[in-house]
Short mmCIF file of C-alpha atoms in Angstrom, two decimals:
data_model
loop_
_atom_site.label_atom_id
_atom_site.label_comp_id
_atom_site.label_asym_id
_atom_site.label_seq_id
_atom_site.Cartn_x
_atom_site.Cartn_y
_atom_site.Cartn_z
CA UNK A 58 163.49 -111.44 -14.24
CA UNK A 59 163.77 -108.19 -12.25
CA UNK A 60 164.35 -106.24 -15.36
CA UNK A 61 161.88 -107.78 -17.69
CA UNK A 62 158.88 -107.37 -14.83
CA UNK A 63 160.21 -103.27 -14.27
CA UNK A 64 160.35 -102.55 -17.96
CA UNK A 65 156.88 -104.47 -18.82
CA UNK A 66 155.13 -102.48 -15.94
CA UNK A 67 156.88 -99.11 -17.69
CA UNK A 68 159.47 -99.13 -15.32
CA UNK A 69 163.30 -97.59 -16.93
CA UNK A 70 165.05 -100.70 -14.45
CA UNK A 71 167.55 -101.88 -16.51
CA UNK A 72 170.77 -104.65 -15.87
CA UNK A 73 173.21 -102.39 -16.11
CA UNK A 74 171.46 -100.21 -13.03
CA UNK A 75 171.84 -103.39 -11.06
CA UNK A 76 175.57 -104.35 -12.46
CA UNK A 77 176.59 -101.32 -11.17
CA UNK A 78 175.17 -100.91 -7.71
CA UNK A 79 177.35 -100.87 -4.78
CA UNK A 80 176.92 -101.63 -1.56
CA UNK A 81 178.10 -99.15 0.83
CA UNK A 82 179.78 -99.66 4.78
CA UNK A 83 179.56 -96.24 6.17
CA UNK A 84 180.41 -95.30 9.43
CA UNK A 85 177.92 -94.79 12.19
CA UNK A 86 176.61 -90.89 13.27
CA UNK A 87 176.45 -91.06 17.61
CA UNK A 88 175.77 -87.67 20.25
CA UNK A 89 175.99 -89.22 24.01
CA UNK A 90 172.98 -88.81 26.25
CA UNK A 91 172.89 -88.75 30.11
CA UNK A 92 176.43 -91.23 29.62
CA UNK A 93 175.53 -93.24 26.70
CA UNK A 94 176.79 -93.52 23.15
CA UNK A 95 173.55 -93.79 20.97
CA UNK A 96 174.75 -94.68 17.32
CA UNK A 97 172.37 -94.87 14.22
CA UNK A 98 173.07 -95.37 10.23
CA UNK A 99 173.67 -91.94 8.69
CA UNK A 100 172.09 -90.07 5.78
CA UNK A 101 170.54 -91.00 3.42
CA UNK A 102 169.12 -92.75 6.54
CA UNK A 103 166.62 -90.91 9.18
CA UNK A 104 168.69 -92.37 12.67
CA UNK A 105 169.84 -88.44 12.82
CA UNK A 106 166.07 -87.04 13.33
CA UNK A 107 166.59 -89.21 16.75
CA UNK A 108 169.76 -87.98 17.46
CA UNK A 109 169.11 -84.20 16.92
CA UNK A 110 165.90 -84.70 19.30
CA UNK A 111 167.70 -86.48 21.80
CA UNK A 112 170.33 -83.93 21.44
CA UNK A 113 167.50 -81.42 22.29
CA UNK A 114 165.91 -83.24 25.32
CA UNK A 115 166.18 -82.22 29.10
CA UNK A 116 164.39 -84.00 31.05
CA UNK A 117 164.34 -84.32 34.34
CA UNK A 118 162.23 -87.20 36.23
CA UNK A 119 161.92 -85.49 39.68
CA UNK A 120 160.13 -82.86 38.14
CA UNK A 121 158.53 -84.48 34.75
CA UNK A 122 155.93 -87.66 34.83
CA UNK A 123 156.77 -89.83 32.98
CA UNK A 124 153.64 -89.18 29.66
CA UNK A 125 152.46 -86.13 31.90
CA UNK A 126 151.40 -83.53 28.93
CA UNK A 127 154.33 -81.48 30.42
CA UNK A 128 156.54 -84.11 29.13
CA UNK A 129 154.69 -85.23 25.71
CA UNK A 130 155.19 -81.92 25.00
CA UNK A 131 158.76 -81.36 25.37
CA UNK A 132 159.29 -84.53 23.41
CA UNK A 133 156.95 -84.11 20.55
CA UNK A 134 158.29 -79.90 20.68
CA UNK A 135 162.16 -81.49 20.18
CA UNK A 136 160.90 -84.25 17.65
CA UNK A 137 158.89 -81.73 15.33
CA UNK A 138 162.42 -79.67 15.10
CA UNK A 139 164.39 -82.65 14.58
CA UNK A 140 161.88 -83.88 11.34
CA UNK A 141 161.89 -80.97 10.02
CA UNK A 142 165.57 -80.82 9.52
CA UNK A 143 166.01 -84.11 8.50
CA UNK A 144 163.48 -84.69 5.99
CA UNK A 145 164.59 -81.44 4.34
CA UNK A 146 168.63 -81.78 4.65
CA UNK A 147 168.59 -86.08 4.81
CA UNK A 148 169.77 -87.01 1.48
CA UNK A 149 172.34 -89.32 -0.60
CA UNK A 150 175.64 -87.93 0.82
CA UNK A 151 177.35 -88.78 -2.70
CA UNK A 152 175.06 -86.25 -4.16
CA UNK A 153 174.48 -83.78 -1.66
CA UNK A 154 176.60 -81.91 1.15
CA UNK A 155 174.29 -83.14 4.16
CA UNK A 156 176.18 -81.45 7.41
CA UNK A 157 175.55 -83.92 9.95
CA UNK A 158 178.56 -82.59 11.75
CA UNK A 159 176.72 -79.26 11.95
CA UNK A 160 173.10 -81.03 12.57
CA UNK A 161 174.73 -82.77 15.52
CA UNK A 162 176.08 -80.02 17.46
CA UNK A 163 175.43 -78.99 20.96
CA UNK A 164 175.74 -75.30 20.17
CA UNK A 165 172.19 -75.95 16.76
CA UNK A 166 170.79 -78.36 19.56
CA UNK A 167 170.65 -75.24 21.94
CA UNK A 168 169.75 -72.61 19.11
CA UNK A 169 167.07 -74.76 18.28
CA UNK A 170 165.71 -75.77 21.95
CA UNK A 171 165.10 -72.60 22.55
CA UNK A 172 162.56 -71.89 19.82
CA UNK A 173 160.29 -74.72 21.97
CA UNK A 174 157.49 -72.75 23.80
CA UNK A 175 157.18 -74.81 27.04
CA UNK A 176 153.27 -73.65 27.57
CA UNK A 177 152.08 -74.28 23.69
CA UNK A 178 152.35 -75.61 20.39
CA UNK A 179 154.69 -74.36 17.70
CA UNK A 180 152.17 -72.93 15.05
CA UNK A 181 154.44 -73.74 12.45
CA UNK A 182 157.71 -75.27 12.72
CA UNK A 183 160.68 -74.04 9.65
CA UNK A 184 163.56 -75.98 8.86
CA UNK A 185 166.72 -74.30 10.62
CA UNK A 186 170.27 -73.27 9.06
CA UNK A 187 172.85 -75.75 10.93
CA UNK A 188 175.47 -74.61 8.45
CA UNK A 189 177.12 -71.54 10.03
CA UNK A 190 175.28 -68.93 7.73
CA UNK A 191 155.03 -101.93 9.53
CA UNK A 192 155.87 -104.50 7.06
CA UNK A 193 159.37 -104.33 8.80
CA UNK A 194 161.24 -107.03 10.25
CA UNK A 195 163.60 -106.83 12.88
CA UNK A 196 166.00 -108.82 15.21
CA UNK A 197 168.73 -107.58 17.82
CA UNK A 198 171.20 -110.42 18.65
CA UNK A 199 174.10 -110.23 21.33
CA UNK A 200 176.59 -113.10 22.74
CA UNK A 201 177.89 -113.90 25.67
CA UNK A 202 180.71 -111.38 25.16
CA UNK A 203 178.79 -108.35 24.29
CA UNK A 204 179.26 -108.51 20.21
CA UNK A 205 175.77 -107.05 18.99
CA UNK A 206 173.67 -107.17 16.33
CA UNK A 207 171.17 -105.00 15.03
CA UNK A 208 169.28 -105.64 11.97
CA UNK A 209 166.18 -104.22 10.19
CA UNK A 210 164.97 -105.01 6.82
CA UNK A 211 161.93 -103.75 4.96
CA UNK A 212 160.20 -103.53 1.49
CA UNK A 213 158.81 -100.51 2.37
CA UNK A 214 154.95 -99.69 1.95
CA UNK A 215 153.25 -102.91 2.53
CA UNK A 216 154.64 -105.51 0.00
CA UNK A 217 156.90 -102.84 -1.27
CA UNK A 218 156.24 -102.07 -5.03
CA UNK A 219 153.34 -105.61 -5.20
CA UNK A 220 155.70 -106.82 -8.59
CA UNK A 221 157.21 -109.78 -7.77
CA UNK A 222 159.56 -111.26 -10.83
CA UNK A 223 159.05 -114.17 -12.38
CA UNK A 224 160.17 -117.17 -10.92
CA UNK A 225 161.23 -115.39 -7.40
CA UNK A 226 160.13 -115.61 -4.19
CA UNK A 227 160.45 -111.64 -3.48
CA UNK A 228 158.98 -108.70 -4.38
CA UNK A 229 160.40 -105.66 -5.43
CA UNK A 230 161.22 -102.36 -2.43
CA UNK A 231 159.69 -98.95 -3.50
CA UNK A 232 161.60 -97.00 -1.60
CA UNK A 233 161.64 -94.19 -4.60
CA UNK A 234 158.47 -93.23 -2.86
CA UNK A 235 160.72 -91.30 -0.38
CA UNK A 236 162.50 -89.04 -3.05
CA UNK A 237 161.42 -85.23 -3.34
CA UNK A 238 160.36 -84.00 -6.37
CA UNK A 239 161.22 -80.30 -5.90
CA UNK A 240 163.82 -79.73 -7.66
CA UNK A 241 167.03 -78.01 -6.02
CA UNK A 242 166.40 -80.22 -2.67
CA UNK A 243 168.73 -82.18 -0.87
CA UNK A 244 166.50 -85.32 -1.58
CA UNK A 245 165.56 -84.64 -5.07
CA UNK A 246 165.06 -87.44 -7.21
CA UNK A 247 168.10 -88.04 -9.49
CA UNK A 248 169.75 -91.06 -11.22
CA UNK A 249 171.94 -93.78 -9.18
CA UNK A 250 170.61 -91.72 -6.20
CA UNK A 251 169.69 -92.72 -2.81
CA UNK A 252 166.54 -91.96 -1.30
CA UNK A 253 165.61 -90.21 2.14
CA UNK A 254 166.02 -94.03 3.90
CA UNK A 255 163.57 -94.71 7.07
CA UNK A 256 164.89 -98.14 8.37
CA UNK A 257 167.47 -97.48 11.43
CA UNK A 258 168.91 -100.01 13.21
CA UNK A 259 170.41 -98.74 16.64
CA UNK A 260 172.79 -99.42 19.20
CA UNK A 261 174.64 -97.42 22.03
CA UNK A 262 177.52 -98.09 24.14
CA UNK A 263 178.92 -96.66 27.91
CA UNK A 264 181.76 -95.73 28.57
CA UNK A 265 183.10 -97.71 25.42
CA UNK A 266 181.60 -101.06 26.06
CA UNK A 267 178.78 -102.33 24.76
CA UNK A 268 175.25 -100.75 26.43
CA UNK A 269 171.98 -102.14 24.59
CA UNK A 270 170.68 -102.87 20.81
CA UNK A 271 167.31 -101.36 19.87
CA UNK A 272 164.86 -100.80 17.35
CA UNK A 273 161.41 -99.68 16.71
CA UNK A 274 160.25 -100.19 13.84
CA UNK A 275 157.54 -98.34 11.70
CA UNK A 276 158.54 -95.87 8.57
CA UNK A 277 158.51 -92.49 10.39
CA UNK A 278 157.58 -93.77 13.49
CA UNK A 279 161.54 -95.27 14.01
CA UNK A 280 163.07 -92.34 15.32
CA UNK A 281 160.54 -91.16 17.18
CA UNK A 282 160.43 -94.77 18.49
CA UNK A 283 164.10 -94.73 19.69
CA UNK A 284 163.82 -91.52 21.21
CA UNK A 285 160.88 -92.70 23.40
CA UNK A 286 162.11 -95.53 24.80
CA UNK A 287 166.09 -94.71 25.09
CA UNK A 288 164.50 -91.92 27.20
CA UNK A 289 162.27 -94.66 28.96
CA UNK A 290 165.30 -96.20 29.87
CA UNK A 291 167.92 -93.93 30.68
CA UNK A 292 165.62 -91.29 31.82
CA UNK A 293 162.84 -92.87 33.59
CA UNK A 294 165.03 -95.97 34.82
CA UNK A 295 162.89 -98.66 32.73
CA UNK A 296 163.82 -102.19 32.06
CA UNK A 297 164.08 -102.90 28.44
CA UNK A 298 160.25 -104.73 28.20
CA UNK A 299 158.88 -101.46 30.45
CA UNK A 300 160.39 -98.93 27.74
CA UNK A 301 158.54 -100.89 25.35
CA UNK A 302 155.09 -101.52 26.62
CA UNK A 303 155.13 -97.80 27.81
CA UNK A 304 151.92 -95.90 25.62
CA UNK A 305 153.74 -93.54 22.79
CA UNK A 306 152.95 -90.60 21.02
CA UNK A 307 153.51 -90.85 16.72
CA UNK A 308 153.75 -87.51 14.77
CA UNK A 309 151.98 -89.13 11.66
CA UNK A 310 154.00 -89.57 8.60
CA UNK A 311 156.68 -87.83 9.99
CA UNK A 312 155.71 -84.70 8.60
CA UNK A 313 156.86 -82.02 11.46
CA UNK A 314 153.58 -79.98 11.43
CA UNK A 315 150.99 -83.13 10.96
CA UNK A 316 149.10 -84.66 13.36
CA UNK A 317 149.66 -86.30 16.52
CA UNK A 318 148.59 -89.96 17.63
CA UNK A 319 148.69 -91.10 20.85
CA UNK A 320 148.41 -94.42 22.11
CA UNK A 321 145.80 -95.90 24.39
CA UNK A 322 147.18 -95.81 28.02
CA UNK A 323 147.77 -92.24 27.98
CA UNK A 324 145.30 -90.15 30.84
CA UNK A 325 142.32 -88.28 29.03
CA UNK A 326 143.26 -85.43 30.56
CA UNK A 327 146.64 -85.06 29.27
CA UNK A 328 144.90 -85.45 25.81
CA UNK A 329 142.79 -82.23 26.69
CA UNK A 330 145.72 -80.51 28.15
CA UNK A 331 147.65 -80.89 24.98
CA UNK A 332 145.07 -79.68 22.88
CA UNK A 333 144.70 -76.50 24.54
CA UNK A 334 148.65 -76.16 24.37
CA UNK A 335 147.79 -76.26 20.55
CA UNK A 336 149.12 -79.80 19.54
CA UNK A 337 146.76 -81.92 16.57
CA UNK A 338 145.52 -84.84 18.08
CA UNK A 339 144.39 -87.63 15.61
CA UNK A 340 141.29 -88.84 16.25
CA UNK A 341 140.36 -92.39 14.82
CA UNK A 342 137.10 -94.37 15.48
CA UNK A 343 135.15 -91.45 17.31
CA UNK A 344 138.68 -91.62 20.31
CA UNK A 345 141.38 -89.54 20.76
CA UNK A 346 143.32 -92.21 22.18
CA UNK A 347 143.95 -95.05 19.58
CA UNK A 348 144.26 -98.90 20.26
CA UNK A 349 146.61 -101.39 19.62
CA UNK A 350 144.30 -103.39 18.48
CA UNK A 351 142.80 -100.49 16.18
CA UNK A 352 145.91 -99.20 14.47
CA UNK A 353 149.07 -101.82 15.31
CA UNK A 354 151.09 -99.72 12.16
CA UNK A 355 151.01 -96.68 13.77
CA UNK A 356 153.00 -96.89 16.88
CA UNK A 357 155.76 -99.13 15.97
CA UNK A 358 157.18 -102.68 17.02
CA UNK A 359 160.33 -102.77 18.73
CA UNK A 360 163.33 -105.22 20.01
CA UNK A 361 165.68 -104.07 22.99
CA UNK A 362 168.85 -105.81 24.36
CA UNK A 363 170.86 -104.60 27.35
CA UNK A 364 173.81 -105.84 28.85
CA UNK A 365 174.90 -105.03 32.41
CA UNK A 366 178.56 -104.03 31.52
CA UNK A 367 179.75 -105.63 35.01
CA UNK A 368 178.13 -109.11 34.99
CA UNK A 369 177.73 -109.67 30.94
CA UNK A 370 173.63 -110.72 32.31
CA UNK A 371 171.25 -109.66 29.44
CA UNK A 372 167.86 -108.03 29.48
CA UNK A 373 165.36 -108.51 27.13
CA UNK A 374 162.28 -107.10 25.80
CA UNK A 375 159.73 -107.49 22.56
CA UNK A 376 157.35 -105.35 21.30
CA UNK A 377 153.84 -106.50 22.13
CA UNK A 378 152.50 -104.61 19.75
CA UNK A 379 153.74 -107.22 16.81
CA UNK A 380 154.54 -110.81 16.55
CA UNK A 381 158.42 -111.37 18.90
CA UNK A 382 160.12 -112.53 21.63
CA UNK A 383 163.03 -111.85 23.88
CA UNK A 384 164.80 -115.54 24.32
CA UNK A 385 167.75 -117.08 25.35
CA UNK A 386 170.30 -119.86 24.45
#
């Protein structure tokens, strides 16, 4: 039924593409921040755009408000170099030579920190050379002995593709959409290939026990998600539903040089001030500031878990921004 619906919509599907997929087990990518172990799925998957900005960050709360522009800035700055990189180099790693190793590095997180101008906007942010030369669903799960479970699954755009086979109950992913079509790139399209992948579950660990399960989810807004509110928490001290309900910023489409929502809750004038440092501010509805309740795809919907490593007591928190809830049993 899958084949017959591809091929009559002039789709080139055919069974032996799906007799000979394989699913793959790879191991996790991880940088530690302020203590903690942050792990996320590796290319073809986006989780290292999150870990090359938190690999970038240095913040300090005594001397940063928490969504001041002063730090909006140095977050969206770190993000815009981490996208970038990763939506140029993030690619099938059974086609292409994606150096993560390289990526991940504290000596290309401090090359590339220091191209962030802490008074403006970079005009135009280039890919750098690390080689020497909302139709998501998610859950988080954890028992009482700190296994963990963090699971996102998506069709991608909406209903993914809209064909649904004959006779199923699914429709089909179009995650092709996420292939480049120059040729020569990391992420060019290709037979048996794997696209640039947005869906990242997380989870981080402390001192080698478990720490907390996360998502956001939202296409491009994921990393940007976990970077926000793993900095919410281990940053800014915030309990898992705090670090969630906290207002966020979303580089749209994940495109480093696009523009920049931000979420209702943030102070006018930190809008203002970050348009005179040169940032893009979407504006939607006539407002610089956008609403939940205007635009609940752009911002993402996330699920944290923590565990207090001493007493095994959990702490929840759901997104309120989507249908959830953080419960116990």
């Amino acid at each position: 039924a899958i084949v017959k619906v591809t091929q009559d919509m002039g789709g080139a599907l055919t069974k032996e593409d799906l007799l000979a997929h394989c699913t793959t087990f790879p191991e996790p990518i991880s940088i530690n921040y302020k203590g903690v172990d942050i792990f996320e799925v590796p290319p073809n998957g986006q989780g290292i755009a999150a870990l090359m900005a938190l690999n970038m960050l240095e913040i300090d709360p005594e001397s940063m408000k928490h969504n001041s522009a002063k730090h909006l800035h140095h977050v969206m700055e770190r993000m815009r170099l981490a996208f970038i990189d990763s939506r140029y180099y993030v690619a099938d790693t059974q086609f292409s030579n994606v150096p993560v190793k390289e990526m991940l590095s504290k000596e290309y997180a401090s090359k590339r920190r220091k191209l962030v101008n802490g008074e403006k906007a970079s005009v135009c942010v280039k890919k750098g050379s690390p080689l020497a030369s909302s139709d998501t669903v998610s859950f988080q799960v954890v028992d009482a002995f700190g296994n963990a479970v963090s699971m996102v699954n998506s069709n991608y755009e909406g209903f993914g593709s809209g064909i649904v086979p004959k006779g199923c109950g699914f429709s089909l992913q179009n995650r092709g959409a996420n292939f480049s079509l120059v040729e020569g790139e990391p992420n060019a399209l290709a037979p048996c290939k794997r696209p640039y992948h947005t869906i990242i579950p997380g989870i981080s660990t402390k001192n080698g026990d478990f720490f907390a399960t996360f998502t956001v989810m939202g296409g491009f807004m994921q990393p940007q998600g976990h970077v926000q509110v793993m900095s919410n928490i281990l940053d800014f001290k915030m309990n898992p539903q705090a670090a969630l309900n906290a207002s966020r910023f979303c580089i749209l489409d994940g495109e480093s040089n696009g523009e920049i929502a931000l979420e209702d809750g943030i102070d006018p004038r930190v809008v203002q001030k970050l348009k005179k440092m040169g940032h893009k501010i979407y504006k939607a509805d006539g407002t610089y500031l956008v609403k939940q309740n205007m635009r609940t795809d752009i911002f993402g919907r996330g699920q944290i878990i923590l565990r207090n490593p001493e007493t095994g007591v959990l702490c929840a928190g759901s997104d309120g921004r989507a249908d959830g809830m953080a419960i116990g049993w």
